[in-house]
Short mmCIF file of C-alpha atoms in Angstrom, two decimals:
data_model
loop_
_atom_site.label_atom_id
_atom_site.label_comp_id
_atom_site.label_asym_id
_atom_site.label_seq_id
_atom_site.Cartn_x
_atom_site.Cartn_y
_atom_site.Cartn_z
CA UNK A 1 -0.02 -0.14 0.16
CA UNK A 2 1.48 3.50 -0.94
CA UNK A 3 1.24 6.21 1.50
CA UNK A 4 3.21 8.80 -0.62
CA UNK A 5 1.32 11.75 -1.77
CA UNK A 6 3.88 12.93 -4.01
CA UNK A 7 2.78 14.35 -7.45
CA UNK A 8 2.69 11.69 -10.15
CA UNK A 9 5.62 11.69 -12.53
CA UNK A 10 2.98 10.34 -14.87
CA UNK A 11 0.59 13.04 -16.25
CA UNK A 12 -2.92 12.16 -17.76
CA UNK A 13 -5.10 14.83 -18.88
CA UNK A 14 -8.68 14.65 -17.51
CA UNK A 15 -9.96 13.96 -21.18
CA UNK A 16 -7.55 11.01 -21.84
CA UNK A 17 -8.68 9.77 -18.23
CA UNK A 18 -12.41 9.98 -18.79
CA UNK A 19 -12.01 8.35 -22.31
CA UNK A 20 -10.08 5.40 -20.98
CA UNK A 21 -12.66 4.72 -18.32
CA UNK A 22 -15.59 4.78 -20.78
CA UNK A 23 -13.64 2.41 -23.31
CA UNK A 24 -12.81 0.04 -20.56
CA UNK A 25 -16.30 -0.10 -18.79
CA UNK A 26 -17.92 -0.47 -22.09
CA UNK A 27 -15.75 -3.37 -22.98
CA UNK A 28 -16.97 -5.52 -20.17
CA UNK A 29 -20.14 -7.63 -20.68
CA UNK A 30 -23.02 -6.81 -18.39
CA UNK A 31 -24.94 -9.45 -16.31
CA UNK A 32 -28.48 -9.96 -17.92
CA UNK A 33 -31.11 -8.36 -15.50
CA UNK A 34 -34.54 -6.86 -15.44
CA UNK A 35 -35.83 -4.35 -13.04
CA UNK A 36 -38.38 -4.72 -10.19
CA UNK A 37 -42.09 -4.93 -11.86
CA UNK A 38 -44.94 -2.94 -10.90
CA UNK A 39 -46.00 -5.15 -8.26
CA UNK A 40 -42.62 -4.65 -6.32
CA UNK A 41 -41.63 -8.35 -6.99
CA UNK A 42 -38.22 -8.84 -8.42
CA UNK A 43 -37.67 -10.52 -11.76
CA UNK A 44 -33.94 -10.52 -12.33
CA UNK A 45 -31.52 -13.04 -13.61
CA UNK A 46 -27.83 -13.51 -12.29
CA UNK A 47 -24.97 -15.72 -11.97
CA UNK A 48 -24.11 -16.74 -8.73
CA UNK A 49 -22.29 -19.58 -6.41
CA UNK A 50 -25.87 -20.66 -5.27
CA UNK A 51 -29.20 -19.65 -6.28
CA UNK A 52 -31.57 -18.60 -3.46
CA UNK A 53 -35.12 -19.92 -2.33
CA UNK A 54 -36.20 -16.73 -1.07
CA UNK A 55 -36.07 -13.05 -2.22
CA UNK A 56 -37.00 -9.66 -0.44
CA UNK A 57 -36.58 -6.02 -1.58
CA UNK A 58 -34.98 -3.44 0.71
CA UNK A 59 -38.02 -1.06 0.69
CA UNK A 60 -40.02 -3.68 2.52
CA UNK A 61 -37.98 -2.91 5.54
CA UNK A 62 -38.69 1.00 5.65
CA UNK A 63 -35.60 2.05 3.51
CA UNK A 64 -35.99 5.43 1.46
CA UNK A 65 -33.85 5.97 -1.72
CA UNK A 66 -33.69 9.74 -1.54
CA UNK A 67 -29.72 9.89 -0.82
CA UNK A 68 -30.75 12.00 2.20
CA UNK A 69 -32.50 9.43 4.62
CA UNK A 70 -30.12 7.16 6.65
CA UNK A 71 -30.91 3.51 5.85
CA UNK A 72 -28.43 1.74 8.24
CA UNK A 73 -31.53 0.48 10.22
CA UNK A 74 -33.40 -0.92 7.30
CA UNK A 75 -30.14 -2.55 6.03
CA UNK A 76 -29.69 -4.00 9.49
CA UNK A 77 -33.38 -4.91 10.01
CA UNK A 78 -33.57 -6.56 6.93
CA UNK A 79 -30.46 -8.97 7.26
CA UNK A 80 -31.51 -9.52 10.79
CA UNK A 81 -35.13 -10.69 9.91
CA UNK A 82 -33.99 -12.52 6.64
CA UNK A 83 -31.22 -14.64 8.47
CA UNK A 84 -33.66 -17.48 9.30
CA UNK A 85 -34.83 -17.82 5.78
CA UNK A 86 -31.02 -17.74 4.69
CA UNK A 87 -30.65 -20.83 6.68
CA UNK A 88 -33.70 -22.23 4.80
CA UNK A 89 -32.37 -22.22 1.26
CA UNK A 90 -30.62 -18.85 1.13
CA UNK A 91 -32.14 -15.51 0.45
CA UNK A 92 -31.65 -12.66 -2.19
CA UNK A 93 -31.90 -8.92 -1.00
CA UNK A 94 -32.60 -6.61 -3.70
CA UNK A 95 -31.55 -3.06 -3.57
CA UNK A 96 -33.80 -1.25 -6.23
CA UNK A 97 -32.99 1.87 -8.16
CA UNK A 98 -32.48 4.74 -6.00
CA UNK A 99 -29.93 6.61 -3.57
CA UNK A 100 -29.71 4.77 -0.49
CA UNK A 101 -27.73 6.23 2.36
CA UNK A 102 -26.38 3.95 4.94
CA UNK A 103 -23.52 3.46 7.44
CA UNK A 104 -21.76 0.01 8.30
CA UNK A 105 -23.80 -3.11 8.25
CA UNK A 106 -23.03 -6.90 8.41
CA UNK A 107 -24.15 -9.66 6.19
CA UNK A 108 -25.01 -13.12 6.87
CA UNK A 109 -24.70 -16.43 5.41
CA UNK A 110 -26.17 -18.24 2.48
CA UNK A 111 -27.05 -14.57 1.65
CA UNK A 112 -27.24 -12.52 -1.71
CA UNK A 113 -26.85 -8.53 -1.82
CA UNK A 114 -28.17 -7.97 -5.32
CA UNK A 115 -27.65 -4.07 -6.35
CA UNK A 116 -29.77 -3.11 -9.40
CA UNK A 117 -28.82 -1.19 -12.26
CA UNK A 118 -29.42 2.51 -11.31
CA UNK A 119 -29.33 1.78 -7.40
CA UNK A 120 -26.48 3.48 -5.60
CA UNK A 121 -25.49 2.62 -1.81
CA UNK A 122 -24.33 5.77 -0.52
CA UNK A 123 -21.81 5.28 2.37
CA UNK A 124 -22.59 7.69 5.19
CA UNK A 125 -20.04 10.64 6.05
CA UNK A 126 -21.06 10.47 9.59
CA UNK A 127 -18.50 8.71 11.72
CA UNK A 128 -21.11 7.62 14.31
CA UNK A 129 -22.82 5.17 11.69
CA UNK A 130 -19.47 3.23 11.72
CA UNK A 131 -18.79 0.88 14.93
CA UNK A 132 -15.29 1.12 16.12
CA UNK A 133 -13.80 -2.43 16.08
CA UNK A 134 -10.59 -3.98 17.02
CA UNK A 135 -7.66 -4.12 14.64
CA UNK A 136 -7.04 -7.41 12.69
CA UNK A 137 -5.07 -10.09 14.42
CA UNK A 138 -2.20 -10.02 11.74
CA UNK A 139 -1.90 -6.23 11.81
CA UNK A 140 -1.94 -5.45 15.53
CA UNK A 141 -3.29 -1.96 14.69
CA UNK A 142 -5.07 0.18 12.09
CA UNK A 143 -3.19 0.85 8.84
CA UNK A 144 -3.79 4.63 9.23
CA UNK A 145 -2.89 4.97 13.02
CA UNK A 146 -1.86 2.81 15.83
CA UNK A 147 -5.20 2.23 17.36
CA UNK A 148 -8.73 0.41 16.20
CA UNK A 149 -10.54 0.86 13.04
CA UNK A 150 -14.02 1.89 11.61
CA UNK A 151 -15.94 -1.09 10.67
CA UNK A 152 -16.12 -1.32 6.78
CA UNK A 153 -19.17 -0.24 5.09
CA UNK A 154 -20.31 -3.66 4.05
CA UNK A 155 -18.68 -6.27 6.48
CA UNK A 156 -19.22 -10.00 7.36
CA UNK A 157 -17.27 -12.53 9.40
CA UNK A 158 -17.46 -16.23 9.85
CA UNK A 159 -19.81 -16.61 6.90
CA UNK A 160 -20.56 -19.32 4.47
CA UNK A 161 -21.79 -18.66 1.07
CA UNK A 162 -22.15 -14.93 0.72
CA UNK A 163 -22.44 -12.73 -2.64
CA UNK A 164 -22.63 -9.09 -3.44
CA UNK A 165 -23.55 -8.72 -6.92
CA UNK A 166 -25.84 -6.79 -9.17
CA UNK A 167 -26.23 -5.70 -12.81
CA UNK A 168 -23.47 -2.85 -12.55
CA UNK A 169 -25.30 -1.20 -9.30
CA UNK A 170 -23.11 1.24 -7.54
CA UNK A 171 -21.51 1.55 -4.11
CA UNK A 172 -20.40 5.18 -3.59
CA UNK A 173 -17.99 5.66 -0.55
CA UNK A 174 -18.25 9.26 -0.72
CA UNK A 175 -14.56 9.29 -0.06
CA UNK A 176 -13.79 13.04 -0.19
CA UNK A 177 -14.44 13.67 3.57
CA UNK A 178 -12.22 11.09 4.67
CA UNK A 179 -9.58 11.81 2.37
CA UNK A 180 -9.43 15.43 3.50
CA UNK A 181 -9.44 14.49 7.13
CA UNK A 182 -6.58 11.98 6.52
CA UNK A 183 -4.52 14.41 4.47
CA UNK A 184 -5.19 17.14 7.61
CA UNK A 185 -3.82 14.61 10.28
CA UNK A 186 -7.45 14.02 11.48
CA UNK A 187 -7.03 10.27 11.98
CA UNK A 188 -4.42 9.90 14.54
CA UNK A 189 -5.65 7.00 16.65
CA UNK A 190 -8.11 5.28 14.16
CA UNK A 191 -8.04 3.96 10.54
CA UNK A 192 -10.77 4.94 7.82
CA UNK A 193 -13.29 2.18 6.99
CA UNK A 194 -12.84 0.15 3.81
CA UNK A 195 -15.83 -0.31 1.54
CA UNK A 196 -16.24 -4.23 1.49
CA UNK A 197 -14.47 -6.44 4.10
CA UNK A 198 -15.28 -10.13 4.66
CA UNK A 199 -13.49 -12.09 7.29
CA UNK A 200 -13.03 -15.57 8.11
CA UNK A 201 -15.32 -16.76 5.58
CA UNK A 202 -15.47 -19.15 2.97
CA UNK A 203 -17.25 -19.28 -0.74
CA UNK A 204 -17.43 -15.52 -1.10
CA UNK A 205 -18.45 -13.78 -4.69
CA UNK A 206 -18.30 -10.06 -5.33
CA UNK A 207 -19.09 -9.31 -8.87
CA UNK A 208 -20.68 -7.11 -11.54
CA UNK A 209 -20.94 -3.94 -9.53
CA UNK A 210 -19.15 -0.64 -9.46
CA UNK A 211 -17.35 0.71 -6.47
CA UNK A 212 -16.59 4.67 -6.72
CA UNK A 213 -14.60 7.13 -4.04
CA UNK A 214 -13.98 4.45 -1.44
CA UNK A 215 -12.62 5.97 1.77
CA UNK A 216 -9.42 3.79 1.56
CA UNK A 217 -9.23 0.09 0.48
CA UNK A 218 -12.12 -1.16 -1.66
CA UNK A 219 -12.44 -4.90 -1.34
CA UNK A 220 -10.57 -6.67 1.42
CA UNK A 221 -11.13 -10.20 1.83
CA UNK A 222 -8.96 -11.35 4.87
CA UNK A 223 -8.79 -14.98 6.45
CA UNK A 224 -10.82 -16.36 3.68
CA UNK A 225 -10.98 -19.50 1.35
CA UNK A 226 -12.73 -19.93 -2.03
CA UNK A 227 -13.30 -16.33 -3.06
CA UNK A 228 -14.40 -14.98 -6.49
CA UNK A 229 -14.07 -11.30 -7.48
CA UNK A 230 -15.30 -10.74 -11.12
CA UNK A 231 -16.59 -8.05 -13.40
CA UNK A 232 -16.00 -5.42 -10.72
CA UNK A 233 -15.24 -1.52 -11.95
CA UNK A 234 -13.57 0.24 -9.33
CA UNK A 235 -12.91 3.99 -9.67
CA UNK A 236 -11.42 6.54 -7.61
CA UNK A 237 -9.23 9.75 -8.20
CA UNK A 238 -5.66 8.89 -9.26
CA UNK A 239 -4.59 11.06 -6.11
CA UNK A 240 -6.92 9.70 -3.51
CA UNK A 241 -4.64 8.19 -0.69
CA UNK A 242 -4.72 4.57 -0.08
CA UNK A 243 -7.71 3.69 -2.40
CA UNK A 244 -6.24 0.19 -3.24
CA UNK A 245 -8.44 -1.75 -5.59
CA UNK A 246 -8.56 -5.24 -4.63
CA UNK A 247 -6.72 -6.71 -1.37
CA UNK A 248 -6.56 -10.46 -1.17
CA UNK A 249 -5.04 -11.01 2.55
CA UNK A 250 -4.26 -14.17 4.04
CA UNK A 251 -6.75 -15.86 1.73
CA UNK A 252 -6.61 -19.41 -0.08
CA UNK A 253 -8.16 -20.13 -3.30
CA UNK A 254 -9.04 -17.02 -4.88
CA UNK A 255 -9.98 -15.72 -8.49
CA UNK A 256 -9.67 -12.16 -9.43
CA UNK A 257 -11.09 -11.67 -13.33
CA UNK A 258 -12.30 -9.33 -15.69
CA UNK A 259 -11.90 -6.37 -13.50
CA UNK A 260 -11.26 -2.61 -14.18
CA UNK A 261 -9.54 -0.62 -11.71
CA UNK A 262 -8.69 3.35 -11.45
CA UNK A 263 -7.01 4.12 -8.30
CA UNK A 264 -4.78 6.16 -6.26
CA UNK A 265 -2.90 3.08 -5.16
CA UNK A 266 -2.19 -0.36 -6.21
CA UNK A 267 -4.96 -1.98 -8.30
CA UNK A 268 -4.40 -5.03 -6.76
CA UNK A 269 -2.41 -5.74 -3.41
CA UNK A 270 -1.57 -9.17 -2.07
CA UNK A 271 -1.03 -9.08 1.68
CA UNK A 272 -0.74 -11.57 4.68
CA UNK A 273 -0.09 -9.46 7.61
CA UNK A 274 2.30 -7.27 9.08
CA UNK A 275 5.56 -7.88 10.78
CA UNK A 276 5.29 -9.52 14.29
CA UNK A 277 1.51 -9.92 13.93
CA UNK A 278 1.43 -11.32 10.62
CA UNK A 279 4.42 -13.79 11.49
CA UNK A 280 2.60 -14.80 14.70
CA UNK A 281 -0.82 -15.40 12.92
CA UNK A 282 1.15 -17.08 10.01
CA UNK A 283 -1.83 -17.33 7.52
CA UNK A 284 -0.30 -17.06 3.93
CA UNK A 285 -1.97 -15.85 0.51
CA UNK A 286 -1.67 -18.82 -1.70
CA UNK A 287 -3.48 -20.33 -4.81
CA UNK A 288 -4.30 -17.00 -6.04
CA UNK A 289 -5.32 -16.40 -9.85
CA UNK A 290 -5.39 -12.94 -11.44
CA UNK A 291 -6.59 -12.61 -15.00
CA UNK A 292 -7.99 -10.03 -17.40
CA UNK A 293 -7.31 -6.98 -15.34
CA UNK A 294 -7.24 -3.53 -16.78
CA UNK A 295 -5.60 -0.99 -14.50
CA UNK A 296 -4.53 2.69 -14.50
CA UNK A 297 -2.88 4.06 -11.26
CA UNK A 298 0.01 6.43 -12.02
CA UNK A 299 1.49 6.50 -8.49
CA UNK A 300 1.48 2.74 -7.80
CA UNK A 301 1.49 -0.64 -8.98
CA UNK A 302 -0.71 -2.77 -11.22
CA UNK A 303 -0.37 -5.62 -8.90
CA UNK A 304 1.55 -5.35 -5.62
CA UNK A 305 3.02 -8.35 -3.38
CA UNK A 306 3.28 -6.96 -0.10
CA UNK A 307 4.25 -4.75 1.80
CA UNK A 308 2.36 -6.51 4.50
CA UNK A 309 3.51 -10.03 3.64
CA UNK A 310 4.89 -11.46 7.03
CA UNK A 311 2.30 -14.76 6.67
CA UNK A 312 3.76 -15.52 3.44
CA UNK A 313 2.55 -15.08 -0.43
CA UNK A 314 3.02 -18.08 -2.85
CA UNK A 315 1.51 -19.60 -5.69
CA UNK A 316 0.09 -16.59 -7.59
CA UNK A 317 -0.58 -16.84 -11.36
CA UNK A 318 -1.02 -13.46 -13.01
CA UNK A 319 -2.17 -13.39 -16.84
CA UNK A 320 -3.73 -11.37 -19.69
CA UNK A 321 -3.19 -7.81 -17.90
CA UNK A 322 -3.55 -4.39 -19.45
CA UNK A 323 -1.78 -1.47 -17.65
CA UNK A 324 -2.23 2.22 -18.63
CA UNK A 325 -0.33 5.29 -17.27
CA UNK A 326 0.83 3.11 -14.14
CA UNK A 327 3.85 3.13 -12.10
CA UNK A 328 4.72 -0.12 -12.11
CA UNK A 329 3.52 -3.58 -13.42
CA UNK A 330 4.58 -5.98 -10.48
CA UNK A 331 6.03 -4.55 -7.47
CA UNK A 332 7.26 -6.69 -4.56
CA UNK A 333 7.60 -4.58 -1.50
CA UNK A 334 9.22 -6.08 1.76
CA UNK A 335 11.55 -5.14 4.61
CA UNK A 336 14.01 -6.24 7.38
CA UNK A 337 11.64 -7.43 9.86
CA UNK A 338 8.64 -8.56 7.63
CA UNK A 339 9.50 -11.97 7.73
CA UNK A 340 7.57 -14.29 5.54
CA UNK A 341 7.87 -15.04 2.06
CA UNK A 342 7.15 -14.15 -1.47
CA UNK A 343 7.71 -17.07 -3.66
CA UNK A 344 6.45 -19.34 -6.59
CA UNK A 345 5.23 -16.24 -8.64
CA UNK A 346 4.12 -16.71 -12.20
CA UNK A 347 3.00 -13.80 -14.55
CA UNK A 348 2.54 -13.99 -18.14
CA UNK A 349 0.68 -11.79 -21.20
CA UNK A 350 0.97 -8.37 -20.24
CA UNK A 351 0.45 -5.44 -22.40
CA UNK A 352 1.54 -1.95 -20.94
CA UNK A 353 1.57 1.61 -22.16
CA UNK A 354 3.37 4.61 -20.42
CA UNK A 355 5.01 3.31 -17.49
CA UNK A 356 7.68 4.55 -15.08
CA UNK A 357 8.76 1.13 -14.25
CA UNK A 358 7.52 -2.28 -15.36
CA UNK A 359 9.69 -4.56 -12.69
CA UNK A 360 10.16 -3.16 -9.19
CA UNK A 361 11.20 -4.86 -6.16
CA UNK A 362 11.71 -2.97 -2.85
CA UNK A 363 13.60 -4.44 -0.12
CA UNK A 364 13.68 -1.44 2.13
CA UNK A 365 9.98 -0.64 2.48
CA UNK A 366 10.26 0.53 6.03
CA UNK A 367 6.89 0.84 7.33
CA UNK A 368 6.54 -0.88 10.62
CA UNK A 369 4.01 -1.11 13.78
CA UNK A 370 4.68 1.26 16.05
CA UNK A 371 6.82 -1.16 18.21
CA UNK A 372 7.95 -4.73 18.76
CA UNK A 373 9.15 -5.90 15.18
CA UNK A 374 11.90 -8.27 14.93
CA UNK A 375 14.85 -6.55 13.04
CA UNK A 376 16.24 -10.50 12.59
CA UNK A 377 13.06 -11.33 10.91
CA UNK A 378 14.21 -11.54 7.14
CA UNK A 379 11.70 -12.00 4.32
CA UNK A 380 12.43 -14.66 1.68
CA UNK A 381 11.95 -13.48 -2.20
CA UNK A 382 12.42 -16.62 -4.69
CA UNK A 383 11.26 -18.19 -7.84
CA UNK A 384 9.87 -15.27 -9.59
CA UNK A 385 8.77 -15.74 -12.93
CA UNK A 386 7.69 -13.03 -15.82
CA UNK A 387 7.17 -13.91 -19.38
CA UNK A 388 5.53 -12.67 -22.74
CA UNK A 389 5.32 -8.95 -22.10
CA UNK A 390 5.13 -5.84 -24.25
CA UNK A 391 5.41 -2.49 -23.25
CA UNK A 392 5.57 1.07 -24.84
CA UNK A 393 6.71 4.56 -23.27
CA UNK A 394 8.74 3.19 -20.44
CA UNK A 395 11.17 5.21 -18.16
CA UNK A 396 12.96 2.51 -16.83
CA UNK A 397 12.58 -1.07 -17.48
CA UNK A 398 13.44 -2.46 -13.73
CA UNK A 399 14.31 -1.25 -10.56
CA UNK A 400 15.19 -4.34 -8.45
CA UNK A 401 16.47 -3.82 -5.09
CA UNK A 402 17.02 -6.81 -2.62
CA UNK A 403 18.59 -6.93 0.56
CA UNK A 404 22.07 -7.16 1.60
CA UNK A 405 22.89 -10.92 2.82
CA UNK A 406 19.16 -11.53 1.77
CA UNK A 407 19.29 -11.31 -1.89
CA UNK A 408 15.98 -11.98 -3.81
CA UNK A 409 16.77 -15.27 -5.79
CA UNK A 410 15.54 -17.33 -8.77
CA UNK A 411 14.32 -14.48 -10.78
CA UNK A 412 13.38 -15.24 -14.47
CA UNK A 413 12.63 -13.18 -17.48
CA UNK A 414 11.93 -14.10 -20.61
CA UNK A 415 10.35 -12.99 -23.99
CA UNK A 416 9.85 -9.37 -22.77
CA UNK A 417 9.92 -6.34 -25.25
CA UNK A 418 10.21 -2.88 -23.69
CA UNK A 419 9.99 0.31 -25.77
CA UNK A 420 11.69 3.24 -23.97
CA UNK A 421 10.09 6.72 -23.35
CA UNK A 422 11.71 9.62 -25.33
CA UNK A 423 13.66 10.55 -22.16
CA UNK A 424 14.53 7.26 -20.23
CA UNK A 425 16.55 7.03 -17.28
CA UNK A 426 20.37 6.57 -17.95
CA UNK A 427 20.56 3.60 -15.90
CA UNK A 428 17.98 1.04 -17.46
CA UNK A 429 18.34 -1.62 -15.29
CA UNK A 430 19.08 -0.91 -11.72
CA UNK A 431 19.86 -4.12 -9.92
CA UNK A 432 21.23 -4.71 -6.20
CA UNK A 433 21.33 -8.16 -4.08
CA UNK A 434 19.51 -10.19 -6.64
CA UNK A 435 20.19 -13.21 -8.96
CA UNK A 436 18.41 -14.85 -11.77
CA UNK A 437 18.34 -15.24 -15.59
CA UNK A 438 16.77 -13.65 -18.60
CA UNK A 439 16.09 -14.69 -22.10
CA UNK A 440 15.00 -12.80 -25.18
CA UNK A 441 14.55 -9.38 -23.09
CA UNK A 442 15.07 -6.03 -24.65
CA UNK A 443 16.68 -3.99 -23.64
CA UNK A 444 19.07 -6.44 -22.27
CA UNK A 445 18.76 -7.20 -18.64
CA UNK A 446 21.43 -6.23 -15.96
CA UNK A 447 24.29 -8.50 -15.29
CA UNK A 448 22.84 -10.14 -12.30
CA UNK A 449 19.97 -11.48 -14.66
CA UNK A 450 22.20 -13.15 -17.23
CA UNK A 451 21.38 -14.87 -20.60
CA UNK A 452 22.60 -18.68 -20.09
CA UNK A 453 22.78 -20.86 -23.05
CA UNK A 454 19.61 -21.54 -25.45
CA UNK A 455 16.55 -19.43 -25.17
CA UNK A 456 14.08 -20.47 -22.48
CA UNK A 457 10.79 -19.55 -21.31
CA UNK A 458 10.08 -19.11 -17.76
CA UNK A 459 7.73 -21.01 -15.84
CA UNK A 460 4.21 -20.75 -16.03
CA UNK A 461 1.77 -23.37 -14.26
CA UNK A 462 -0.23 -25.90 -16.42
CA UNK A 463 -2.62 -27.13 -13.65
CA UNK A 464 -5.47 -24.84 -12.45
CA UNK A 465 -6.03 -23.73 -8.91
CA UNK A 466 -9.36 -25.55 -7.53
CA UNK A 467 -11.44 -21.89 -7.64
CA UNK A 468 -10.86 -21.53 -11.45
CA UNK A 469 -13.00 -24.71 -12.10
CA UNK A 470 -16.03 -23.28 -10.30
CA UNK A 471 -18.75 -22.85 -12.68
CA UNK A 472 -21.34 -20.19 -11.36
CA UNK A 473 -24.97 -21.05 -11.80
CA UNK A 474 -27.72 -19.17 -13.49
CA UNK A 475 -30.09 -17.93 -11.07
CA UNK A 476 -33.69 -16.14 -11.50
CA UNK A 477 -35.88 -14.37 -8.99
#
């Protein structure tokens, strides 16, 4: 996660930014759906992990979609009253067209929150609408400050079979209030709310919605198994602080596909806990597939691995990625004291345009909890494979900074063609404390990544992780 608010070195005009957003959103297929009919009964079709026996509409619980009336009580009452039905075949709760102002609320198991086209869930800017909760055990404190956090707008813990979907309905985090207060130092002892955070859960689906202007991170599944994030559009100003797009954190068996992210931070940030807290919890992120992502993030990465990686990150497959006006393609972030590992990373088929870096590895990302991290806890970075990539208008192909006495090893790069910007860095490959090989890379890689003998292709697994074989069901209500 990037905390720097320095002006971007990659400039984008408002006109070009809007054109990129419109083009990318229009290229994604929308979920088939029909509006609520004149009788108020839902008549929709959608793809889901599981279909639901029961259906309800938010207005049945007193909600008012005028954008001014708080509907926190209505959301909570709906979910509480529907929970018994959720246990009896599952429940679909429809958010119909309108502007539905709300604070934080918690989901339940065997439950689908369906946000219709023309519906917007508006996040309240009233801090009292967000309960204060303890920090995550693998972090030990909030990410903005040493202390607790505000509950996320849409939360859930210890759930099974929970779905947030729609036909491109919107969640508006109304983040400006939170960004301004954060930048002025207003959060000295508490961390801003995220938009969606699902914890300690299994069989999670987030699909076919748009999230705009999150106060901080957008989608944060943490300590979860079997997660699908699909067909999601995330939009935030490119200078908004810490608006990471999708952050799988200490999760196993996760699929992220067909998403479009414009962010002030990393479009995807893979995490697993922070320093001594992450080491103690020891829950890695593993079996992660990321494919068909389009990302714009001038001050951050398309995909970041870390910096909170103390529980470990392994078996990550990344493919068919488009990056535009983005600071770096893949960035590995770690530091002395992190412990953990980043290993068995496989990436291929990237198309990139206007990038500061393509490959970036940082061994000195020195952000730590207030106290107590172990300076002897060294991270392991090994078996990192990049292949089949093209890039235009690049300032510097690579900045690869391992750690002294703890080098990053087994780095492989093959079949990579990088066209430089008009005024590139003089040192194209800046490499220290790393080792590996390269093959068919232009411009030629640094001497620490030598070519060895006949051309080779870096590894990419031929098997699938289990979640990639899951077929969503066609449901109707």
